Amino acid sequence: MGRVKTIARRSFLVGSAAVAGGVVFGTYLYKREGENPLLDGLKPGETAITPYVKIDAQGVTLITPRADVGQGAWSMQAHMIAEELDINPRNAKLSPGPADAIYYNGVVGAEALPIAATSDTLLARGGRGAVDVVGKLMGLHITGGSSTVPDMYDRLRMAGAVARETLIKAAMKQTGLPRDQLGTEDGCIVLPDGLKIEYIDLASIAAEIEPVQDVTLRDPSEWRYLTKPQKRTDVVAKSTGTQIYGIDMQMDGMVIATTRTNPAIGGGLNSFEAEVAQQMRGVHAVLPITGGIAVVADNTWRAFQAAQAVDCDWGPSPYIGNSADQFAAVAASFTDDHRDSRFKDEGDVEEALQDASVVEAEYRIPYLAHAPMEPMSVVVKLTDGRLDIWTGTQIPRFVKANMARLTGIDGDDIHVHVLMSGGSFGRRLEDDYIAQAVEIAMQLPDTPIKMIWQREEDFTHDFPRPLAIARGRGAVADAGIAAFDLSIAAPSVAESSLARLNQPAFGPDVAIVAGAWDQPFQIPNYRVTGYRTPAMVPVSSWRSVGASGNGFMHESFMDEMCHAAGVDPLQERLRLCWHDASRKVLEAVGEMSEWGSDLGPNRGRGLAFTLAFGVPVAEVVEVTNTSDGIRIDKVFVAADVGRVLDPVNFEAQLQGGVIFGLGHAMNCELTYRDGVAEQDNYHVYEGMRLYQTPQIMVRGLENGDKIRGIGEPAVPPAAPALANAIFAATGQRIRELPLSKSIDFV
């Protein structure tokens, strides 16, 4: 990394990462500057050298604007800043910062482009550059798509380096010593005689000088934290039960609210009778809100009980209300007028299939709930035209905009305070629960209101991962796959979720075919077509988004084709794979699992590979077919993120992704009857039990040309690797999730 200029005090370069990207890819040079929001309201003695570093007499505060939903994002962002600032991140205070355009995400939008992550053409580089421009112009302050590390890797290290050099300049002013006689160590400036000046003692001087504009990032050989096993900054709080999540927020004079809306998705409220609820102990009020009612009480339990005591007359759901009819609508969408995309179209599939023995198969995946452990909750307070919102959210600026529309309050008077989230998996990309709380606050101004959903409300009013059907046709020749034609029909996540954010959705929805059309295999005749199903139940992003289900359908059919060709599934993938980093991942998982060795009777080994979010991941699952059902014994995972910044969290994210993927593949589905979700709590939406959890062996590779995120890519290969292992152990090919509909698990 070379020198970067144009960093000014009130205008730390918004797009330092984009600058680096522009230099590297030669597409453009960013010159637009942004305001540092931390400079508003600084107290005497405080200085905000960049939008990411604030120092006062009490210590250093690091701004970590990407939301932490359990993936360790705050800790990783802090380590990237601290590495260059030369402080111990565990000695710093962390803050997600305000909702502000300067914290835009310039990477996440690339997943919506029909550009394969493996493509490095001029057009591909230009497209990604355009995404960064759009993200910046929109002020797209958002967390998602495993984009925190790739988006913030340069930007946060640059912020730390600017702060470090500015503090050194402050020390030069105080001591009169030249730059080359000063060093840094653990939050201190080191003088030639070994004496040290703490950063906090230089804050007032740093506040009076311009930040240093020329900085050089440290060589990775000098890193103390990055690429080393890290102690997460939240590990003590989470281990001692002292971590403050959104649901833990407390405030003097606060009341508790909960809501109850029509369980039939999209149906309204005709009328309600609240006399019984209003007379219950501790109940302050029963209020109408959009589509339902809210109960305000003195504690959570009483609010929950009173909400159930309200007699509601609900209207019908406007959507297709039953699961069988929903799947029928998807099945009817494989028509030309519903065709949405064909990004992969190589060779001549129709000719290849014409005189061949065609292999055909159909796969189905269900709706899935996000089901985070912490149900939707938020604290709001509306006073004198100012609205404050405390919650775990991945979209703070969209929250401001939507609440401004709802209340008529100017966005500058709406303040979103982001808190740690107890899980999300995409659920906190929505703000429906916040809008409900704000509706309550509009009826009870000047009162802090904590709104908490019951678990049942959370399940039945989720925006689920969409259901989908894939139809595969293929042919083999010369002991290999000669034609591979996969058609996928599903509702559009982009169309549904962007509408709720008041944003337009243009062109085909890449999510319908993500994890299928962009796989690095060179099959002579290879085609993937997406079909858009007419909108049904509103849907949204779910961990790994489109690849979450397409991985199952693509890799199950790939396995079927390998068996039809009579070839080894690993060797055939290696023969077809043209992408070096992906090949090495496949080779690694083959070595780890001793692929090809004899497992003995009643045992099976299944392989799957998916390249999603630019990360190639290969997984091998080993199972045993027992008299009580399938037992998952071991899972081997190899992944390449370009550079592993924290080996411990890397392993944890991959293992968590595998467990998440396997648990949902085994047991989970969200079905509807008359528009109402039939699974309303964990006892009927059961993932993997602890005793079912297999050994999971992980290997990280670093052959990729870009640094990538790892929060989601381990999910897509888990389900097909398990299904393929079951086939190897039993001969039973299962083409519909959850697998428990067809087979028992121990």
XYZ file of C-alpha atoms in Angstrom:
746
model
C 0.000 0.000 0.000
C 1.424 3.342 -0.941
C 0.852 6.810 0.343
C -2.562 8.341 0.256
C -3.042 12.060 0.374
C -5.990 14.413 0.668
C -6.896 13.500 4.226
C -8.090 16.654 5.966
C -9.339 17.365 9.446
C -13.054 17.801 8.757
C -12.881 15.733 5.682
C -11.206 12.431 6.264
C -11.378 10.806 2.908
C -14.668 8.913 2.872
C -13.513 6.374 0.426
C -9.975 5.477 1.444
C -10.758 1.884 0.573
C -12.188 3.056 -2.702
C -9.047 5.073 -3.325
C -6.968 1.986 -2.868
C -9.311 0.044 -5.101
C -9.175 2.748 -7.719
C -5.395 2.772 -7.704
C -5.164 -0.988 -7.885
C -7.732 -1.476 -10.569
C -7.104 1.743 -12.429
C -10.779 2.500 -12.781
C -11.012 5.868 -11.128
C -9.688 8.003 -8.337
C -11.939 9.121 -5.580
C -11.750 12.818 -4.716
C -15.014 13.465 -2.973
C -14.614 14.230 0.708
C -17.026 13.717 3.539
C -17.670 15.369 6.870
C -16.448 13.762 10.063
C -19.667 13.315 12.099
C -17.733 12.873 15.343
C -16.737 16.544 15.295
C -20.283 17.566 16.114
C -20.615 18.065 19.848
C -17.032 17.369 20.853
C -16.298 18.255 24.458
C -13.243 20.225 25.588
C -10.170 18.012 25.434
C -11.713 15.614 22.950
C -10.435 15.161 19.433
C -11.802 13.077 16.600
C -8.833 12.676 14.317
C -10.787 10.600 11.811
C -14.398 9.338 11.729
C -13.061 6.178 13.349
C -10.813 7.400 16.184
C -11.744 9.696 19.055
C -9.426 10.466 21.970
C -9.946 12.271 25.238
C -8.431 12.245 28.693
C -10.330 9.056 29.558
C -9.048 6.979 26.670
C -9.330 6.026 23.038
C -12.660 5.286 21.386
C -12.674 3.232 18.191
C -15.683 3.573 15.883
C -16.812 0.216 14.478
C -19.761 1.084 12.239
C -20.574 -2.370 10.875
C -23.193 -4.071 13.050
C -22.218 -6.915 15.330
C -24.817 -9.652 15.144
C -22.625 -12.250 16.808
C -20.047 -12.623 14.066
C -17.413 -10.583 15.901
C -17.600 -7.592 13.560
C -16.936 -4.996 16.251
C -13.882 -6.868 17.473
C -12.450 -7.355 13.988
C -12.977 -3.705 13.046
C -11.291 -2.637 16.287
C -8.307 -4.854 15.573
C -7.883 -3.370 12.089
C -7.789 0.184 13.484
C -5.671 -0.771 16.483
C -3.059 -2.508 14.349
C -2.091 0.787 12.721
C -2.862 3.052 15.682
C -0.613 0.829 17.795
C -2.900 0.276 20.743
C -4.267 -2.804 22.434
C -7.878 -2.940 21.176
C -9.017 -4.397 24.481
C -7.914 -1.187 26.193
C -10.099 0.951 23.943
C -13.774 1.771 24.139
C -15.754 0.627 21.115
C -18.670 2.501 19.628
C -20.706 1.769 16.487
C -20.848 5.522 15.881
C -23.758 7.522 14.515
C -25.813 6.626 11.467
C -23.960 8.566 8.812
C -23.202 8.471 5.113
C -19.487 8.494 5.757
C -19.787 4.891 6.956
C -21.152 3.745 3.612
C -20.608 0.216 2.368
C -18.928 0.147 -1.042
C -18.791 -3.633 -1.424
C -22.119 -5.168 -0.464
C -23.907 -4.053 -3.632
C -21.573 -6.071 -5.835
C -23.498 -9.218 -4.922
C -26.449 -7.804 -6.854
C -24.431 -7.557 -10.070
C -24.361 -10.303 -12.698
C -20.591 -10.408 -12.361
C -18.914 -13.564 -11.124
C -16.582 -13.026 -8.193
C -13.906 -14.867 -10.172
C -14.107 -12.436 -13.078
C -11.307 -9.888 -13.342
C -12.177 -8.376 -16.684
C -12.181 -4.625 -17.243
C -15.980 -4.724 -17.260
C -16.054 -6.586 -13.949
C -13.668 -4.155 -12.315
C -15.665 -1.239 -13.643
C -18.886 -2.717 -12.354
C -17.492 -3.135 -8.860
C -16.158 0.404 -8.979
C -19.593 1.657 -9.936
C -21.065 -0.164 -6.946
C -18.668 1.680 -4.695
C -19.712 4.988 -6.238
C -23.380 4.208 -5.752
C -22.780 3.072 -2.197
C -20.998 6.304 -1.433
C -23.522 8.573 -3.106
C -26.368 6.805 -1.334
C -24.538 6.798 1.980
C -25.277 3.082 2.147
C -24.547 2.533 5.826
C -25.427 -1.144 5.939
C -24.043 -4.447 7.226
C -24.515 -7.619 5.217
C -23.241 -9.962 2.550
C -20.093 -10.886 4.509
C -18.765 -7.499 3.435
C -17.365 -6.038 6.670
C -13.783 -7.212 6.203
C -13.465 -6.678 2.437
C -15.086 -3.249 2.692
C -13.282 -1.993 5.787
C -9.872 -3.662 5.494
C -8.109 -0.672 3.899
C -10.347 2.031 5.298
C -9.938 1.185 8.979
C -6.221 0.543 8.806
C -5.819 3.886 7.058
C -7.854 5.560 9.805
C -5.581 4.054 12.433
C -2.463 5.137 10.562
C -3.723 8.722 10.189
C -4.470 8.895 13.910
C -1.061 7.443 14.793
C 0.893 9.894 12.670
C -1.212 12.817 13.889
C -0.458 11.920 17.503
C 3.224 11.704 16.633
C 2.969 15.170 15.138
C 1.378 16.347 18.379
C 4.283 14.830 20.296
C 6.733 16.613 17.977
C 5.013 19.880 18.849
C 5.192 19.163 22.564
C 8.784 17.871 22.703
C 10.424 19.649 19.790
C 11.854 16.329 18.645
C 11.913 15.340 14.945
C 9.697 12.577 13.556
C 12.504 10.081 13.098
C 13.277 10.100 16.814
C 9.743 9.185 17.856
C 8.054 5.817 17.865
C 4.830 4.307 19.174
C 4.018 1.451 21.499
C 0.729 0.352 23.041
C -0.998 3.707 23.079
C 2.109 5.762 23.785
C 4.634 7.888 21.936
C 8.125 6.590 22.728
C 10.893 9.182 23.079
C 14.590 8.513 22.340
C 15.403 8.143 26.055
C 12.691 5.541 26.481
C 10.211 7.856 28.179
C 6.633 7.555 26.993
C 3.777 9.998 26.443
C 0.321 8.442 26.490
C -1.953 9.222 23.556
C -4.580 10.581 25.923
C -2.138 13.230 27.114
C -1.770 14.458 23.546
C -5.472 14.698 22.756
C -5.773 18.426 23.385
C -2.740 19.196 21.185
C -3.953 16.853 18.457
C -7.262 18.688 18.478
C -5.493 21.873 17.399
C -3.526 20.536 14.436
C -4.408 19.194 11.033
C -4.231 15.411 10.678
C -1.159 14.137 8.920
C -2.007 13.643 5.291
C 0.761 11.313 4.167
C 0.738 7.957 5.900
C 2.212 4.588 5.182
C 0.507 1.409 6.292
C 2.631 -1.054 8.196
C 4.030 -4.079 6.457
C 2.130 -7.239 7.473
C 5.389 -8.636 8.846
C 5.123 -5.995 11.603
C 1.533 -6.856 12.581
C 0.903 -7.680 16.214
C -2.795 -8.552 16.043
C -3.984 -9.250 12.510
C -3.451 -12.808 11.230
C -2.818 -13.901 14.844
C -5.327 -15.667 17.133
C -7.229 -12.818 18.746
C -9.041 -12.507 22.034
C -12.304 -10.930 20.935
C -13.096 -7.636 22.599
C -16.521 -8.933 23.642
C -15.437 -12.292 25.023
C -15.352 -11.244 28.685
C -18.749 -9.519 28.597
C -20.344 -12.418 26.758
C -18.729 -14.951 29.063
C -19.856 -13.167 32.217
C -23.355 -12.242 31.110
C -22.620 -8.527 31.193
C -22.891 -7.840 27.471
C -25.611 -5.267 26.772
C -27.793 -6.303 23.850
C -30.669 -4.312 22.459
C -33.123 -6.172 24.670
C -31.125 -5.236 27.794
C -31.433 -1.480 27.334
C -32.724 0.268 30.480
C -33.827 3.855 31.027
C -35.426 5.772 33.867
C -39.201 5.966 33.518
C -39.244 3.304 30.834
C -42.397 1.274 30.154
C -42.640 -2.066 28.381
C -44.666 -2.636 25.241
C -45.416 -5.550 23.004
C -47.455 -5.837 19.858
C -49.821 -8.326 18.348
C -50.564 -8.108 14.647
C -52.541 -10.257 12.271
C -50.913 -13.710 12.212
C -52.090 -14.060 8.620
C -49.296 -12.244 6.789
C -50.444 -8.910 5.378
C -53.952 -9.180 6.779
C -55.366 -6.177 8.594
C -57.256 -5.624 11.814
C -61.022 -5.203 11.451
C -61.683 -4.418 15.112
C -60.568 -5.309 18.628
C -62.001 -5.512 22.142
C -59.530 -4.652 24.918
C -61.701 -4.313 28.036
C -60.307 -7.440 29.722
C -56.703 -6.553 28.892
C -57.052 -2.979 30.123
C -58.175 -4.191 33.539
C -55.224 -6.557 33.982
C -52.599 -5.708 36.578
C -49.815 -3.411 35.406
C -51.378 -2.542 32.052
C -51.101 1.126 31.151
C -52.707 1.190 27.723
C -53.908 -0.808 24.755
C -53.241 1.114 21.555
C -54.021 0.557 17.884
C -51.060 0.291 15.519
C -50.840 -0.601 11.840
C -52.261 -4.098 11.364
C -52.802 -4.796 15.059
C -52.589 -3.610 18.645
C -49.930 -2.692 21.175
C -50.053 -3.205 24.921
C -48.047 -0.973 27.246
C -47.418 -2.285 30.747
C -45.049 -2.116 33.667
C -43.180 -5.309 32.811
C -42.666 -7.723 29.958
C -44.707 -10.617 31.283
C -47.777 -8.505 31.962
C -47.546 -6.913 28.550
C -47.363 -10.359 26.925
C -50.319 -11.676 28.924
C -52.461 -8.650 28.220
C -51.724 -8.758 24.493
C -53.106 -12.272 24.355
C -56.224 -11.148 26.211
C -57.171 -8.644 23.521
C -59.960 -10.002 21.332
C -58.999 -9.207 17.719
C -61.016 -9.607 14.549
C -58.406 -10.169 11.865
C -58.775 -9.746 8.124
C -57.609 -12.367 5.606
C -54.109 -12.517 4.184
C -53.823 -11.116 0.650
C -51.176 -13.685 -0.256
C -51.313 -17.305 -1.382
C -51.982 -18.808 2.005
C -51.105 -22.485 1.875
C -47.747 -24.140 1.308
C -48.954 -26.551 -1.347
C -50.397 -23.674 -3.352
C -47.212 -21.660 -2.875
C -45.083 -24.477 -4.301
C -47.595 -24.884 -7.126
C -47.102 -21.195 -7.988
C -43.353 -21.708 -8.102
C -43.709 -24.805 -10.262
C -45.882 -22.844 -12.686
C -43.202 -20.199 -13.109
C -40.874 -22.153 -15.396
C -42.173 -20.263 -18.398
C -40.670 -17.741 -20.807
C -42.695 -14.877 -19.420
C -41.261 -15.500 -15.961
C -37.673 -15.896 -17.150
C -35.511 -13.523 -15.124
C -31.893 -14.291 -16.035
C -29.500 -16.546 -17.923
C -26.066 -15.387 -16.823
C -24.490 -18.793 -17.530
C -24.998 -20.079 -21.061
C -22.012 -21.906 -22.464
C -21.928 -24.375 -25.334
C -25.167 -25.697 -26.803
C -27.166 -27.442 -24.101
C -30.137 -28.347 -26.279
C -27.972 -29.988 -28.914
C -25.957 -31.834 -26.254
C -29.143 -33.231 -24.738
C -30.801 -34.094 -28.041
C -29.233 -37.460 -28.666
C -28.139 -38.216 -25.127
C -29.597 -40.208 -22.295
C -30.875 -37.301 -20.255
C -30.610 -37.252 -16.467
C -33.414 -35.248 -14.886
C -34.133 -34.263 -11.315
C -36.213 -31.730 -9.395
C -35.245 -30.178 -6.059
C -37.249 -28.195 -3.546
C -36.299 -25.943 -0.665
C -38.774 -24.423 1.814
C -39.288 -21.028 3.370
C -36.942 -20.566 6.338
C -37.255 -18.245 9.326
C -34.350 -16.162 10.592
C -35.176 -17.019 14.223
C -32.441 -15.064 16.017
C -32.086 -15.888 19.707
C -32.795 -12.281 20.712
C -36.332 -11.505 19.498
C -37.021 -8.162 17.896
C -36.746 -5.399 20.459
C -36.139 -1.665 20.506
C -36.247 1.302 22.859
C -37.651 4.573 21.523
C -38.245 7.992 23.006
C -40.005 10.866 21.271
C -39.611 14.247 22.934
C -40.087 17.741 21.537
C -39.607 16.737 17.921
C -36.554 14.574 18.648
C -36.722 10.809 18.183
C -34.121 8.509 19.750
C -33.957 4.819 18.821
C -31.809 2.200 20.570
C -31.688 -1.200 18.901
C -29.603 -3.780 17.098
C -29.899 -2.967 13.407
C -27.917 -3.494 10.232
C -29.490 -0.508 8.446
C -29.281 2.587 10.687
C -29.604 5.164 7.891
C -32.581 3.405 6.329
C -34.162 3.368 9.778
C -33.713 7.135 9.996
C -35.225 7.673 6.574
C -38.195 5.375 7.132
C -38.948 6.797 10.592
C -38.727 10.324 9.177
C -41.415 9.379 6.656
C -43.514 7.810 9.400
C -43.292 10.677 11.879
C -42.675 13.729 9.726
C -39.641 14.504 11.877
C -36.563 15.790 10.082
C -33.897 13.117 9.716
C -31.363 15.279 11.553
C -33.562 15.017 14.626
C -33.709 11.237 14.508
C -30.867 9.499 16.306
C -30.253 5.776 15.903
C -28.092 4.243 18.644
C -26.904 0.845 17.439
C -26.508 -1.877 20.070
C -25.094 -5.398 20.015
C -27.509 -7.919 18.485
C -28.255 -11.404 19.760
C -28.252 -12.881 16.263
C -29.810 -11.776 13.017
C -29.023 -13.972 9.981
C -30.535 -11.148 7.935
C -33.576 -10.341 10.113
C -32.155 -7.007 11.259
C -32.073 -5.783 7.681
C -35.742 -5.004 8.351
C -37.216 -2.224 10.508
C -40.872 -3.223 10.837
C -40.562 -3.718 14.603
C -38.970 -0.273 14.969
C -41.857 1.311 13.099
C -44.297 -0.319 15.517
C -42.429 1.070 18.512
C -42.371 4.518 16.956
C -46.124 4.321 16.387
C -46.505 3.653 20.103
C -44.172 6.527 20.965
C -46.204 8.878 18.787
C -49.187 8.060 21.014
C -47.139 8.280 24.241
C -44.618 11.102 23.750
C -42.013 11.895 26.409
C -42.071 8.286 27.626
C -39.179 5.876 26.983
C -40.744 2.740 25.526
C -39.096 -0.641 25.256
C -40.947 -2.764 22.746
C -40.291 -6.512 22.802
C -41.868 -9.092 20.550
C -42.979 -12.442 21.840
C -41.181 -15.341 20.168
C -44.387 -16.313 18.397
C -44.756 -12.823 16.959
C -41.165 -13.062 15.738
C -41.700 -16.338 13.871
C -45.073 -15.530 12.377
C -44.082 -12.066 11.171
C -40.683 -12.919 9.787
C -39.741 -12.124 6.212
C -38.418 -15.607 5.423
C -35.829 -17.006 3.026
C -37.909 -17.784 -0.069
C -38.933 -21.246 -1.120
C -37.635 -22.418 -4.517
C -37.692 -25.247 -7.031
C -34.836 -26.254 -9.334
C -35.078 -28.540 -12.321
C -31.924 -30.133 -13.631
C -31.239 -31.816 -16.940
C -27.894 -33.250 -17.869
C -25.944 -35.659 -20.008
C -22.679 -37.524 -19.703
C -20.108 -38.470 -22.294
C -16.597 -39.941 -22.240
C -16.916 -40.690 -18.511
C -17.661 -37.138 -17.527
C -20.352 -34.457 -17.374
C -21.043 -33.153 -20.884
C -24.156 -31.067 -20.322
C -25.513 -29.427 -17.171
C -28.715 -27.414 -17.349
C -30.226 -26.057 -14.142
C -33.359 -23.926 -13.999
C -34.326 -22.247 -10.715
C -37.647 -20.589 -9.892
C -38.113 -18.467 -6.767
C -39.627 -15.210 -5.543
C -37.347 -12.185 -5.697
C -35.686 -11.109 -2.465
C -34.541 -7.839 -4.034
C -38.013 -6.931 -5.247
C -39.533 -7.640 -1.849
C -36.964 -6.196 0.550
C -35.954 -3.103 -1.438
C -39.606 -2.057 -1.632
C -39.736 -1.975 2.174
C -36.668 0.266 2.128
C -38.329 2.538 -0.421
C -35.659 1.699 -2.965
C -36.155 0.630 -6.592
C -35.168 -2.828 -7.851
C -33.795 -2.898 -11.370
C -33.140 -5.762 -13.728
C -32.842 -9.463 -12.941
C -32.483 -10.624 -9.354
C -29.071 -12.280 -9.115
C -30.061 -13.881 -5.794
C -32.422 -16.249 -7.627
C -29.404 -17.986 -9.190
C -26.580 -16.997 -6.788
C -24.312 -19.874 -5.888
C -25.324 -21.685 -9.096
C -24.632 -19.576 -12.184
C -21.222 -18.393 -11.007
C -19.517 -21.645 -10.117
C -15.961 -22.144 -11.495
C -16.575 -25.250 -13.576
C -15.860 -25.592 -17.270
C -18.579 -27.939 -18.452
C -18.805 -28.071 -22.264
C -22.511 -27.275 -22.259
C -23.437 -25.406 -19.092
C -26.548 -23.336 -18.505
C -28.252 -21.819 -15.465
C -31.574 -19.999 -15.870
C -33.493 -18.044 -13.287
C -37.282 -17.693 -13.222
C -39.007 -15.104 -11.057
C -42.090 -16.321 -9.274
C -44.864 -13.763 -8.760
C -44.555 -12.213 -5.317
C -46.104 -14.199 -2.499
C -45.268 -13.978 1.205
C -42.817 -11.055 1.586
C -39.270 -12.416 1.745
C -35.836 -11.153 2.641
C -32.148 -11.980 2.848
C -31.253 -14.994 4.961
C -27.723 -16.065 5.874
C -25.895 -16.541 2.532
C -29.024 -15.308 0.697
C -29.631 -17.020 -2.674
C -26.663 -19.348 -2.341
C -28.178 -20.797 0.840
C -30.584 -22.926 -1.175
C -29.001 -22.907 -4.608
C -25.921 -24.572 -3.166
C -28.102 -27.541 -2.266
C -29.740 -27.736 -5.670
C -26.601 -27.180 -7.779
C -24.373 -29.514 -5.808
C -26.977 -32.245 -5.409
C -27.439 -32.317 -9.158
C -23.680 -32.209 -9.661
C -23.403 -35.299 -7.460
C -26.158 -37.039 -9.405
C -24.385 -36.263 -12.663
C -21.101 -37.627 -11.335
C -22.776 -40.877 -10.404
C -24.514 -41.011 -13.783
C -21.108 -40.603 -15.430
C -19.557 -43.203 -13.168
C -16.875 -40.802 -11.999
C -15.632 -39.803 -8.579
C -17.367 -36.588 -7.385
C -14.130 -35.010 -6.190
C -12.044 -35.960 -9.198
C -14.747 -34.783 -11.588
C -15.001 -31.398 -9.888
C -11.221 -31.079 -10.012
C -11.246 -31.987 -13.712
C -13.853 -29.352 -14.453
C -12.596 -26.587 -12.153
C -10.647 -23.800 -13.861
C -10.201 -21.530 -10.838
C -6.935 -22.108 -9.028
C -8.051 -21.065 -5.533
C -11.162 -23.243 -5.829
C -9.103 -26.222 -7.007
C -6.845 -25.919 -3.985
C -9.867 -25.819 -1.675
C -11.188 -29.018 -3.240
C -7.773 -30.653 -2.987
C -7.484 -29.599 0.644
C -10.811 -31.045 1.704
C -10.004 -34.237 -0.157
C -6.748 -34.550 1.769
C -8.341 -33.662 5.103
C -11.094 -36.241 4.749
C -8.889 -38.935 3.175
C -11.352 -38.917 0.320
C -11.521 -42.274 -1.406
C -10.577 -44.335 1.631
C -12.920 -47.093 2.801
C -15.280 -45.985 5.588
C -16.679 -49.444 6.227
C -20.274 -50.724 6.081
C -23.288 -48.454 6.515
C -21.192 -45.355 6.223
C -21.081 -42.679 3.542
C -19.115 -39.618 2.616
C -20.581 -36.669 0.680
C -18.833 -33.744 -0.983
C -20.143 -30.327 -1.958
C -18.553 -27.110 -3.116
C -19.961 -23.600 -3.414
C -18.275 -20.347 -4.302
C -20.335 -17.606 -2.647
C -19.396 -14.009 -1.753
C -16.125 -14.667 -3.578
C -15.139 -17.425 -1.138
C -14.681 -20.979 -2.408
C -15.727 -23.481 0.267
C -15.616 -27.261 0.021
C -17.146 -29.524 2.627
C -17.123 -33.268 3.166
C -19.683 -34.824 5.510
C -19.337 -38.340 6.881
C -22.418 -40.191 8.146
C -23.369 -43.575 9.530
C -26.673 -45.250 8.747
C -27.689 -46.680 12.122
C -30.809 -48.587 13.112
C -32.110 -45.358 14.671
C -31.380 -43.177 11.678
C -28.561 -41.132 10.169
C -25.764 -40.034 12.458
C -23.502 -37.214 11.277
C -19.986 -38.181 12.352
C -17.538 -35.658 10.939
C -17.392 -32.608 8.714
C -14.287 -31.355 6.932
C -14.242 -27.764 5.660
C -11.698 -25.900 3.535
C -12.168 -22.253 2.575
C -10.135 -19.464 1.015
C -10.680 -15.838 2.101
C -7.445 -14.490 0.669
C -6.017 -13.659 4.074
C -7.154 -15.016 7.434
C -7.131 -12.038 9.808
C -8.155 -13.996 12.907
C -7.638 -17.777 12.797
C -9.820 -18.330 15.878
C -12.823 -16.405 14.612
C -12.300 -17.844 11.118
C -12.636 -21.339 12.538
C -15.629 -20.340 14.639
C -17.445 -18.754 11.709
C -16.908 -21.799 9.506
C -17.996 -24.215 12.224
C -21.007 -22.053 13.021
C -21.928 -21.860 9.344
C -21.728 -25.646 9.030
C -23.922 -26.218 12.091
C -26.398 -23.599 10.871
C -26.528 -25.170 7.412
C -26.771 -28.761 8.633
C -29.398 -27.998 11.276
C -31.689 -26.278 8.809
C -31.129 -29.003 6.215
C -32.086 -31.671 8.721
C -35.215 -30.235 10.271
C -36.302 -26.704 9.426
C -39.084 -25.347 7.268
C -41.628 -22.588 7.539
C -44.996 -23.704 6.204
C -48.214 -21.712 5.908
C -51.874 -22.470 6.403
C -54.387 -19.739 5.521
C -51.530 -17.251 5.453
C -50.332 -18.118 8.962
C -46.902 -19.579 9.614
C -47.381 -22.968 11.264
C -44.010 -22.919 13.037
C -44.158 -20.283 15.772
C -41.368 -21.254 18.159
C -38.213 -23.350 18.442
C -40.015 -26.508 19.569
C -41.464 -26.843 16.051
C -38.503 -25.255 14.268
C -35.692 -27.325 15.634
C -32.137 -27.031 14.369
C -29.316 -29.329 15.341
C -29.128 -30.568 18.926
C -25.813 -30.453 20.783
C -25.539 -34.238 20.890
C -26.030 -34.334 17.103
C -23.172 -31.926 16.419
C -20.326 -33.654 14.606
C -16.617 -33.049 14.777
C -15.848 -30.181 12.393
C -12.306 -29.839 11.060
C -11.371 -26.542 9.392
C -8.564 -25.445 7.122
C -8.046 -21.907 5.862
C -6.243 -21.270 2.600
C -4.826 -17.985 1.319
C -4.557 -18.321 -2.445
C -7.308 -15.856 -3.353
C -6.418 -12.503 -4.864
C -8.725 -10.453 -2.594
C -9.551 -10.447 1.066
C -13.059 -11.786 1.749
C -15.560 -12.239 4.570
C -16.419 -15.606 6.095
C -19.714 -15.104 7.955
C -21.883 -16.762 5.327
C -19.932 -18.850 2.778
C -19.848 -22.039 4.879
C -23.655 -22.376 4.843
C -24.406 -23.322 1.174
C -22.305 -26.511 0.876
C -23.492 -28.013 4.171
C -26.920 -29.264 3.027
C -25.764 -30.865 -0.260
C -22.716 -32.459 1.384
C -25.055 -34.071 3.931
C -27.571 -35.179 1.301
C -24.799 -36.605 -0.850
C -23.376 -38.460 2.171
C -26.794 -39.954 2.909
C -26.965 -41.177 -0.684
C -23.506 -42.705 -0.350
C -24.505 -44.491 2.862
C -28.023 -45.589 1.943
C -28.513 -45.248 -1.809
C -31.435 -42.919 -1.090
C -31.337 -39.687 -3.096
C -33.239 -36.939 -1.247
C -34.173 -33.928 -3.346
C -36.266 -31.905 -0.920
C -35.408 -30.067 2.285
C -35.720 -30.546 5.148
C -34.202 -34.010 4.919
C -36.181 -35.174 7.964
C -39.259 -35.373 5.717
C -37.581 -38.368 4.076
C -35.242 -39.839 6.657
C -34.670 -40.033 10.418
C -31.672 -38.606 12.217
C -30.174 -40.021 15.374
